[in-house]
Structures are given as structure tokens and as C-alpha cells.
XYZ file of C-alpha atoms in Angstrom:
584
model
C 122.024 135.071 58.162
C 121.045 131.821 56.525
C 122.978 128.575 56.732
C 123.554 126.144 53.864
C 125.399 122.831 53.847
C 127.336 121.544 50.892
C 126.747 118.036 49.555
C 128.279 115.959 46.812
C 130.854 113.399 45.732
C 134.462 113.543 46.900
C 136.756 115.797 44.865
C 133.915 117.566 43.052
C 135.132 120.918 44.344
C 132.891 121.689 47.309
C 135.660 123.248 49.404
C 137.161 125.003 46.380
C 133.785 126.556 45.665
C 133.295 127.678 49.275
C 136.804 129.117 49.255
C 136.085 131.027 46.043
C 132.779 132.394 47.355
C 134.005 133.441 50.801
C 137.759 133.976 50.550
C 138.016 131.755 53.650
C 139.669 128.375 54.098
C 136.987 125.839 55.178
C 139.468 122.982 55.691
C 140.579 123.365 59.286
C 143.064 120.499 59.526
C 146.591 120.482 58.101
C 145.940 116.890 56.995
C 142.972 118.077 54.920
C 145.055 120.711 53.184
C 147.932 118.262 52.645
C 145.675 115.631 51.091
C 143.433 118.109 49.280
C 140.396 116.310 50.670
C 137.888 117.433 53.276
C 137.768 115.023 56.223
C 135.716 116.891 58.791
C 133.242 119.760 58.780
C 134.425 123.167 57.650
C 132.820 126.551 58.188
C 132.956 129.819 56.225
C 130.683 132.759 55.432
C 130.267 135.677 53.067
C 128.014 138.634 52.307
C 125.576 138.222 49.412
C 124.606 140.930 46.875
C 121.459 141.718 48.893
C 123.585 142.499 51.949
C 122.522 139.313 53.730
C 124.955 136.755 55.021
C 125.271 133.114 54.071
C 127.210 130.702 56.294
C 128.437 127.452 54.771
C 128.860 124.123 56.505
C 131.294 122.386 54.189
C 131.024 118.604 54.433
C 133.371 115.798 53.365
C 132.452 113.868 50.234
C 134.329 110.605 50.740
C 132.206 107.586 51.681
C 134.388 106.949 54.762
C 133.334 110.302 56.209
C 129.572 110.153 55.641
C 128.905 110.316 59.423
C 130.774 113.627 59.498
C 128.764 114.818 56.516
C 125.496 113.892 58.237
C 126.541 115.719 61.416
C 126.850 118.909 59.380
C 123.712 118.501 57.282
C 121.374 117.384 60.080
C 120.526 120.772 61.630
C 120.807 122.830 58.395
C 117.681 123.972 56.461
C 119.147 124.179 52.934
C 121.750 122.438 50.774
C 124.136 123.400 47.995
C 124.569 120.219 45.961
C 127.849 120.201 44.066
C 128.399 118.078 40.939
C 131.515 118.223 38.771
C 130.902 118.835 35.063
C 133.691 116.473 34.028
C 132.551 113.525 36.193
C 128.808 114.007 36.531
C 126.557 112.151 38.963
C 128.548 109.790 41.207
C 127.901 107.314 44.059
C 128.397 109.817 46.854
C 126.235 112.304 44.992
C 123.481 109.716 45.278
C 124.126 108.883 48.967
C 124.303 112.543 49.955
C 121.043 113.217 48.091
C 119.440 110.206 49.782
C 120.485 111.670 53.135
C 119.011 115.080 52.295
C 115.796 113.408 51.156
C 115.634 111.262 54.298
C 116.009 114.365 56.463
C 113.270 116.131 54.523
C 115.468 119.004 53.360
C 113.226 121.016 51.027
C 115.415 123.940 49.939
C 118.522 123.883 47.837
C 120.270 124.505 44.548
C 122.829 122.809 42.318
C 126.289 124.089 41.495
C 127.913 122.327 38.552
C 131.628 122.904 39.173
C 134.653 122.609 36.900
C 132.611 124.074 34.068
C 135.943 125.172 32.579
C 136.889 121.523 32.058
C 133.730 120.096 30.492
C 130.346 121.037 29.087
C 128.138 121.409 32.224
C 124.809 120.661 30.537
C 124.716 116.847 30.866
C 125.809 116.871 34.509
C 123.300 119.623 35.282
C 120.418 117.779 33.606
C 121.209 114.511 35.399
C 121.537 116.214 38.776
C 118.260 118.100 38.427
C 116.482 114.910 37.340
C 117.799 112.959 40.349
C 116.946 115.767 42.773
C 113.433 116.309 41.399
C 112.338 112.917 42.770
C 113.263 113.880 46.354
C 112.036 116.248 49.061
C 113.983 119.057 47.349
C 111.902 118.895 44.185
C 112.807 121.186 41.323
C 115.891 123.225 42.165
C 117.788 125.892 40.227
C 121.239 125.093 38.895
C 124.273 127.243 38.133
C 127.435 126.314 36.216
C 130.595 127.635 37.897
C 134.346 127.335 37.997
C 136.079 127.767 41.311
C 139.361 128.122 39.433
C 138.415 130.889 36.940
C 135.530 132.469 38.893
C 133.107 131.983 36.019
C 129.503 131.749 37.232
C 130.246 132.920 40.780
C 128.126 136.115 40.427
C 125.214 133.982 39.190
C 125.704 131.562 42.086
C 125.699 134.430 44.570
C 122.443 135.692 43.097
C 120.950 132.192 43.249
C 121.950 131.931 46.922
C 120.213 135.250 47.543
C 117.038 133.910 45.941
C 117.318 130.703 47.954
C 117.616 132.692 51.177
C 114.589 134.813 50.277
C 112.477 131.674 49.809
C 113.272 130.073 53.152
C 110.598 130.090 55.891
C 110.943 132.808 58.504
C 113.058 131.540 61.403
C 111.268 130.592 64.615
C 112.968 132.541 67.394
C 110.575 131.942 70.307
C 110.784 128.142 70.454
C 113.077 126.364 72.924
C 116.711 125.952 71.964
C 118.189 122.612 70.932
C 121.687 123.311 69.688
C 123.306 120.148 68.315
C 127.044 120.327 68.928
C 129.203 119.655 65.876
C 132.515 120.808 67.333
C 133.991 121.178 70.829
C 137.334 122.686 71.789
C 139.122 124.733 74.443
C 140.234 128.349 74.144
C 143.031 129.438 76.468
C 141.647 131.837 79.042
C 138.031 131.172 78.047
C 137.473 127.470 78.609
C 135.186 125.156 76.656
C 133.635 126.317 73.388
C 131.103 124.401 71.292
C 129.760 125.241 67.856
C 126.580 124.340 66.044
C 123.781 125.543 63.807
C 121.060 127.291 65.804
C 117.949 126.190 63.929
C 115.301 127.733 66.188
C 115.178 129.951 69.252
C 117.625 132.450 70.637
C 120.683 132.359 72.852
C 121.829 135.102 75.217
C 124.947 135.545 77.264
C 124.085 134.427 80.807
C 121.468 131.872 79.707
C 121.284 128.650 81.687
C 120.954 125.564 79.504
C 120.853 121.804 80.012
C 123.444 119.463 78.605
C 121.662 116.527 76.994
C 122.696 113.281 78.577
C 123.734 114.876 81.868
C 121.457 116.155 84.607
C 123.429 119.319 85.107
C 123.019 122.950 84.077
C 125.535 124.842 81.980
C 125.761 128.617 81.640
C 126.573 130.656 78.553
C 129.675 132.707 79.239
C 129.980 134.178 75.757
C 128.611 133.949 72.204
C 130.315 134.363 68.846
C 128.752 134.325 65.416
C 130.590 135.005 62.148
C 133.737 135.653 64.129
C 132.278 138.415 66.303
C 131.276 138.453 69.971
C 127.550 138.987 70.406
C 125.264 139.401 73.431
C 122.510 137.473 71.647
C 122.176 135.181 68.625
C 118.847 134.280 67.008
C 118.009 131.493 64.577
C 119.010 130.584 61.957
C 122.742 131.047 62.602
C 126.095 129.452 63.060
C 127.105 130.063 66.645
C 130.011 129.386 68.985
C 129.049 129.098 72.657
C 131.571 129.593 75.444
C 130.418 127.606 78.477
C 131.326 128.630 81.999
C 132.895 125.955 84.187
C 132.211 123.018 81.844
C 135.163 120.677 81.234
C 135.994 119.983 77.606
C 135.627 116.229 78.071
C 132.007 116.556 79.222
C 130.618 117.115 75.728
C 131.378 116.693 72.064
C 129.805 116.117 68.671
C 126.339 114.650 68.968
C 125.590 116.272 72.328
C 123.068 119.085 72.523
C 122.486 122.227 74.551
C 118.835 122.539 75.548
C 116.380 125.008 77.001
C 115.791 123.578 80.509
C 112.694 121.434 80.988
C 111.596 121.507 77.341
C 112.896 118.228 75.918
C 112.206 114.583 76.646
C 115.390 112.526 76.597
C 114.504 109.046 75.442
C 116.182 105.852 74.331
C 112.998 104.291 72.897
C 111.064 105.886 70.025
C 108.400 104.809 67.564
C 108.968 106.189 64.074
C 107.574 106.113 60.539
C 109.948 105.118 57.744
C 110.373 106.347 54.213
C 112.692 104.194 52.147
C 113.374 100.506 52.690
C 110.422 98.438 53.988
C 110.498 97.870 57.725
C 110.636 94.101 57.312
C 113.848 94.354 55.248
C 115.830 96.346 57.799
C 118.737 94.727 59.650
C 118.479 94.333 63.414
C 120.905 97.203 64.091
C 121.317 100.499 62.253
C 122.685 103.940 63.058
C 120.243 106.754 63.734
C 121.468 110.159 62.574
C 119.635 113.150 64.034
C 121.051 116.634 64.423
C 124.783 116.072 64.771
C 124.311 112.787 66.647
C 124.949 109.286 65.348
C 123.641 106.600 67.701
C 123.370 102.814 67.192
C 119.778 101.647 67.297
C 118.150 98.225 67.567
C 115.258 97.955 65.137
C 111.940 96.263 65.859
C 109.491 96.370 62.921
C 105.890 97.010 63.940
C 104.007 97.794 60.734
C 104.942 97.986 57.034
C 106.456 101.437 57.543
C 106.699 101.779 61.333
C 109.396 100.542 63.698
C 110.471 100.862 67.299
C 114.041 102.021 67.816
C 115.954 101.264 71.008
C 118.858 103.697 71.124
C 122.280 103.067 72.608
C 121.983 106.331 74.533
C 119.126 108.755 75.224
C 118.581 111.662 72.847
C 116.491 114.840 73.272
C 113.794 114.102 70.698
C 110.416 115.641 69.927
C 107.330 114.384 68.134
C 107.753 115.293 64.473
C 111.571 115.245 64.417
C 113.168 114.146 61.151
C 116.149 111.809 61.156
C 117.636 109.062 59.031
C 118.700 105.454 59.436
C 121.910 104.265 57.821
C 123.570 100.908 57.494
C 127.268 101.780 57.923
C 128.392 98.331 56.816
C 126.754 98.713 53.416
C 127.285 102.516 53.181
C 123.552 102.669 52.620
C 120.904 105.144 53.753
C 117.989 102.852 54.530
C 115.582 105.767 54.733
C 114.265 108.713 56.627
C 112.268 108.541 59.820
C 109.622 110.775 61.302
C 109.336 110.549 65.071
C 105.793 109.572 66.082
C 106.176 108.944 69.827
C 109.067 109.711 72.176
C 107.464 107.998 75.187
C 105.861 104.868 73.757
C 104.217 102.185 75.895
C 106.000 98.870 76.555
C 105.195 95.912 74.302
C 105.100 93.248 76.984
C 101.777 91.504 76.340
C 100.926 89.092 73.570
C 99.523 91.019 70.638
C 100.825 94.359 71.904
C 103.039 94.916 68.853
C 100.154 94.379 66.435
C 97.919 96.713 68.425
C 100.687 99.301 68.555
C 101.151 99.146 64.772
C 97.452 99.932 64.350
C 97.813 102.974 66.590
C 100.922 104.207 64.771
C 99.206 103.819 61.402
C 96.937 106.707 62.396
C 99.763 109.066 63.408
C 101.404 111.523 61.032
C 104.181 112.896 63.231
C 102.460 116.214 63.858
C 101.973 117.127 67.534
C 98.321 116.533 68.399
C 97.126 117.362 71.903
C 93.700 115.721 71.573
C 95.234 112.566 70.146
C 97.894 112.356 72.850
C 95.256 112.721 75.569
C 93.100 110.092 73.934
C 95.988 107.621 73.763
C 97.576 108.393 77.142
C 94.309 109.155 79.009
C 96.161 110.931 81.819
C 99.412 112.860 81.405
C 101.217 115.728 83.075
C 101.457 119.087 81.335
C 105.238 119.107 81.546
C 105.510 115.652 79.990
C 103.567 116.766 76.914
C 105.573 119.969 76.561
C 108.806 117.967 76.691
C 107.445 115.762 73.903
C 106.900 118.827 71.739
C 103.113 118.894 72.094
C 101.645 122.392 72.673
C 99.214 122.552 75.599
C 96.279 124.962 75.500
C 93.758 123.275 77.821
C 93.183 123.501 81.572
C 94.471 120.805 83.898
C 91.850 118.653 85.628
C 93.884 118.481 88.848
C 97.320 119.816 89.757
C 99.324 119.622 86.542
C 97.410 116.630 85.186
C 95.551 116.658 81.861
C 92.920 114.074 80.991
C 91.102 112.849 77.942
C 87.555 114.207 78.443
C 85.833 110.874 77.711
C 88.162 108.982 80.039
C 87.664 111.595 82.762
C 83.874 111.162 82.538
C 84.221 107.388 82.808
C 86.444 107.787 85.855
C 83.818 109.971 87.501
C 81.243 107.247 86.992
C 83.641 104.638 88.370
C 84.173 106.690 91.529
C 80.460 106.475 92.338
C 80.396 102.749 91.585
C 83.506 101.912 93.597
C 82.454 103.940 96.637
C 79.025 102.269 96.611
C 80.638 98.834 96.320
C 82.998 99.599 99.203
C 80.073 100.754 101.357
C 78.302 97.459 100.757
C 81.426 95.463 101.591
C 82.360 97.622 104.632
C 79.022 98.880 106.008
C 80.485 100.236 109.248
C 83.225 102.374 107.663
C 82.528 106.044 106.930
C 83.657 105.925 103.329
C 86.373 104.457 101.151
C 90.023 105.391 101.844
C 91.331 107.741 99.157
C 94.377 105.561 98.465
C 92.237 102.448 98.129
C 90.058 104.261 95.592
C 93.161 105.520 93.752
C 94.462 101.971 93.435
C 91.094 100.615 92.332
C 90.937 103.239 89.574
C 94.641 102.775 88.679
C 95.301 106.483 89.109
C 98.887 107.750 89.523
C 98.146 110.606 91.950
C 95.633 111.067 94.791
C 94.895 114.640 93.666
C 93.100 113.043 90.717
C 90.844 111.114 93.102
C 89.973 114.261 95.025
C 89.223 116.135 91.789
C 86.873 113.372 90.635
C 84.738 113.408 93.803
C 81.435 115.217 93.250
C 78.332 115.707 95.476
C 76.710 113.847 97.095
C 80.142 112.323 97.753
C 82.855 114.184 99.612
C 86.416 113.652 100.834
C 86.639 113.778 104.606
C 89.455 112.610 106.857
C 91.148 110.746 104.023
C 88.009 108.902 102.952
C 85.426 109.267 100.204
C 81.840 108.818 101.249
C 78.392 110.365 101.289
C 78.120 113.829 102.817
C 76.197 114.658 105.991
C 74.094 112.071 107.783
C 74.354 109.734 104.801
C 77.998 109.193 105.736
C 76.908 106.652 108.395
C 75.517 103.196 107.662
C 71.802 103.178 108.338
C 71.881 100.965 111.489
C 74.581 103.128 113.066
C 72.792 106.329 112.097
C 69.607 105.042 113.816
C 71.541 104.142 116.967
C 73.186 107.597 117.093
C 69.792 109.211 116.644
C 68.465 107.239 119.641
C 71.423 108.452 121.721
C 70.641 112.008 120.710
C 66.957 111.587 121.587
C 67.699 110.016 124.957
C 70.642 112.151 126.072
C 70.132 115.376 124.149
C 68.914 117.220 127.262
C 71.667 115.598 129.368
C 74.682 116.142 127.080
C 77.280 115.136 129.683
C 75.679 111.848 130.690
C 77.243 108.884 128.866
C 75.302 105.646 128.284
C 76.565 102.723 130.318
C 78.070 99.765 128.470
C 74.942 97.638 128.615
C 72.821 100.570 127.440
C 75.137 101.064 124.452
C 74.520 97.445 123.486
C 70.764 97.976 123.843
C 71.030 101.001 121.559
C 72.857 98.924 118.934
C 76.308 100.420 119.498
C 78.947 97.740 119.782
C 82.685 98.472 119.409
C 82.595 98.424 115.567
C 79.517 100.632 115.416
C 81.004 103.093 117.910
C 84.202 103.181 115.853
C 82.232 103.976 112.687
C 80.269 106.732 114.440
C 83.433 108.267 115.925
C 85.238 108.225 112.553
C 82.231 109.923 110.994
C 82.168 112.565 113.733
C 78.732 111.478 114.951
C 79.974 110.552 118.439
C 82.829 111.721 120.649
C 84.869 108.990 122.337
C 86.322 109.965 125.763
C 87.456 106.467 126.819
C 86.498 102.861 126.228
C 82.706 102.687 126.266
C 82.496 106.377 127.252
C 80.944 108.379 124.420
C 79.145 111.688 124.197
C 77.460 113.592 121.416
C 80.017 115.512 119.290
C 79.012 119.035 120.424
C 79.632 118.164 124.100
C 83.126 119.721 124.124
C 81.988 123.208 123.131
C 79.052 123.000 125.524
C 81.358 121.915 128.354
C 83.712 124.878 127.810
C 80.781 127.311 128.006
C 79.535 125.735 131.254
C 82.986 125.652 132.855
C 83.716 129.242 131.854
C 80.777 130.264 134.034
C 82.359 128.794 137.164
C 84.587 130.789 139.547
C 88.111 130.322 138.264
C 90.023 128.171 139.068
C 87.612 125.274 139.590
C 87.989 121.748 140.947
C 87.031 118.418 139.440
C 84.142 118.183 141.869
C 82.848 121.637 140.902
C 83.112 120.743 137.244
C 81.274 117.442 137.738
C 78.428 119.159 139.545
C 78.169 121.973 137.024
C 78.097 119.523 134.140
C 75.638 117.249 135.946
C 77.679 114.161 135.208
C 79.660 111.417 136.883
C 83.335 111.083 137.637
C 83.433 108.370 134.918
C 82.724 111.126 132.371
C 84.190 114.212 134.044
C 87.759 112.901 134.375
C 88.369 111.939 130.699
C 86.375 114.977 129.540
C 88.599 117.422 131.450
C 91.743 115.590 130.327
C 90.621 115.948 126.719
C 89.960 119.655 127.222
C 93.459 119.974 128.713
C 95.016 118.301 125.649
C 93.136 120.575 123.302
C 94.160 123.676 125.224
C 90.646 124.684 126.217
C 91.541 124.282 129.921
C 94.795 124.284 131.846
C 95.509 122.148 134.905
C 97.216 123.935 137.802
C 99.755 122.443 140.280
C 97.041 121.941 142.917
C 94.915 119.956 140.408
C 92.472 122.833 139.963
C 91.832 124.099 136.434
C 91.048 127.316 134.577
C 89.372 127.876 131.220
C 91.863 129.308 128.748
C 90.874 132.297 126.629
């Protein structure tokens, strides 16, 4: 199947032509049939000579219903531009063409209708000349009459050729189905319709409803009037949603593959059309089937920031258009450059941002995004529409390589500075380093630490003996030299002072694991616990405090807190009679 939208001035025979081609009535409303004028979108389809299927989205031509027209054209890859031979090129012909050009539609053809009423040549020549200056370029044209059927075989053949020239549909990309119609079917519940431009839908799929943090599930699928287990792009599709109230969604909403789209109300875009400086403060952004008011802030000659009235699921590279509804004027097309732009809070930020945007072309660029954002999560880039094919530096974080190298250098500098400012601390707290480097996640800090630095006990410092300040390291070494052969004898308080170990120095040594604190001013070397367990295991079990003190060759001042610590760690167990046994 391929999908084509009609375009053209009111009463130039768009619906008549669709009716003649398909044998189906595209006007769904009784009011449309009574007035003989299309008001809302219509849908019909037919089989072409090649055996392929073309589905038409028939749009209204009256200037009052341009938003409806844009809702139908937005997601469609090709257009059938209809011009009446007896009236020729008209105002809505021009506005519809401007909309197609703004959206970047590149495939189409012209049908000159009512060829039975006037010579079609002049209208055909004018239409082709107008179209040639747009994104559509040179397009074929066919003269037809919906009343007599003249030219319909040639138009069918031209549609076949148009279909053959379209790019192959992309069926593996995430789904973003813009809803153009929503209604309720008795016994089935809510049904929405739209043009599936990319991806595939299956019965049972779980999707996200844009604008609401809630999942929806596909209960059933219909395409071309038939139930289907699966529908692939490009196709008109009706989706029956399980358990979703009708009033929860309507035209302009979208069904999304979960986790694959960034919903944003601020975007930076490039304009084609009116200069940025000439735009009014408020316009309407048309994208997909959505029409959303937007406040306009010019940044550069052809770049602006749009602040949307409600978030939309947009991707880098999306095409849309801006329209001034008061003047019935398409101000131009936009290409989305950034769906998560930085704030413009500082003086000069807007000028700097314009310089950045001047270098962007709207094509997803992983290296460029990393360079601009420096650090970003994988999922955030994917939801922007940027493919990711590099390895994360930590967790799910990606980094610009040059920025990551600079951060590594800063880690060394900041840790050294902290050591100078806090000589008795065994390293810099990880969170303090994270804040100093302005990093959003502590896993980034840990990933940046390289030898001779290490992360230990929530701090970043030098590994091994270098983790202690030099005066403390010398004092600990003197303790080891003096008490190494008497591991369970603790220096008295005055001896600790003589050795250079005051309360702050002892605290630094304990935090670094160079000393073991049993109680205030009672410290041993760190391997004393394991040695004590081996000695006590050699005693007759159970043993008393006195037996333990004698075996360890120490004083009660040391033995009591030492045994209590072993109890807490489960190495020994105290019995009701105050004796103990070694566990295990």
C-alpha cells in the first residue's frame, strides 16, 4: 500500500476525483454531502493496475479548514494536487502547495480536473510551474474528468509510477502514529486512525499515549477495511485500544513505541520561508496531525526557539510548518534541530546559541551531540532520535572523548588540592569530588578514577601507603616498629602523643585502615584482630577474660574492648557465665 493526500482549492473536485477512482464516498459527514464541500478528512482506497493499493487521505480545500487539511497531509509521503481546468491556480492551491513545501513533501503529481469543461493546458502549465519551485520539483500531470471518466486510466497509471518511485518504507523504526480520528465502536471500545509512516504494529503491542504517562494496548488492527494481526508502514490503519476511554485522546495525539520519543515543549528549529525577525510572537506549529500554539523567539536569521502550549513527541530532523491562522498564511517550514535545548538564562546566551544552531543541519549526529552536551544518557539520545553506536563510559552515560579526558585530568588536580587543604583525611569524599566537577552521577566519578588513585570507603585518594599524609604515615610506622613484636600492647596516651598521634592523626590512620581503634586512645595495628582469633582458638574452650589476657600478653585495658569487638564481629561468642568460645 502507499498513501497519498489530496491538495487543492475548494470545489476543484478533489472528493469527486477520489470517488471516481475508488468507488467509495470519502465525505463521511451528512453535512459534507449536503453542502457538497469537504469539511474534514476523508479516506478511501483502490487497487491500481499493478495490483498495488493506493489509500487516499482526502482533505478539505476551504481556507477555514486548513488545519484539518494539514492534519491529513502531515504524516503522508506523497500528494495528489488537484487543479480545476476551468478555474486554474487559486489562493488555496497556493496555500496548500506552500504547506506541502514547508513539510518537505517530495513526491506527487497533478490532476487537472473538469477537463470536460475547459482546455486543461493553461491550468496544467501554471500548476507545474508553481510546483517546480518547491520541494516537489518537476511532477507529472494528467488531465481528467471525474464526471465523464476521461483520463482516469492515465491517472491510475501515473499513481502506479508515483508509488514505484517512493522510497522503501522503514519498518524497523519505532512507531509514532499521529491520530487523525478517534471514535467508539459498540462492543469494541475506542478506535483511532492514522497514517503509519514508519514501523509496524501488531495486535497485543503495548504503546505509549503521547501526553499521558500511561501505557495503552492494541486490541485489534484494521487496514483497508479488514482485520489484520499486523500492519507495516506505509499504511492507513485503525487501532482498537483496550481499556482506553474515548475522551483520553483525539486528533493531534500520537501512539508511540515506549521509551523511544522525547516529549518536549521547547524546541530549536531552522526556518525556511519568512525571516525569523519578521515572525509574530505567536504562531501555530503543525506537525503530524497536531496543531499546537507556539511562542516564537528568534535566535538567528533562520533559527528560532519555539515554546509549545503542550509537549509533543518530537525527534531531531522532524519536519513541520508554522502558520499564522489570523492571516491564513504559512510562514514557512521548520526542521527540528534540538528537542532538548539548553536554557537561555545568561546574558549573551541567545547569541551564543544562534552560533551553535548555525552549524546544525537537522540530521542526527552522535559526535556532535556528545560534543555539545558533554555528558548524556544513552536513553536520552535515543529518545531524541540520535542513533547510538558507542560504548558508555559509566553506567548508561556517554561522554564526549575530549571532555572525558579533561575530566580525568581534573580528578587528579582536585584530589591533590583536597589533600593539601585536608592533610589528615584519607582522600576526597566522592560526592565532594562529584560536586567540584559538576557531574550528575557518582558512577562517573568512580569511572574517572585511575591509578595511582583509588576509591576506598567513599573517598578518592592515593592507593596503599600513600593514602596517609606523610606525618601520620611516619607515626604509624614507628608504632609498627615499636609494637610489632607485641601486637596486643597498646601505646599509652602520653606515648601516642610522643609518637605524633593526636586525635586527628589517629582518626586519619583509622579511616585509612592503618590503625585499629578499640576505644578512646586504645589503638592496635590493623592485623591484631586476625592474630587474636588465632591465639584464642588455641586456648581450651571456653576461656575466661583472664585466660585471654594472659594468652595475648596484654592488659585489661586492651583485652576488654578487644574481646567485645570480636563478639560484635561474630568471631567469638560470650556465654552466660561470661566465658567465651571462638566461633568457627
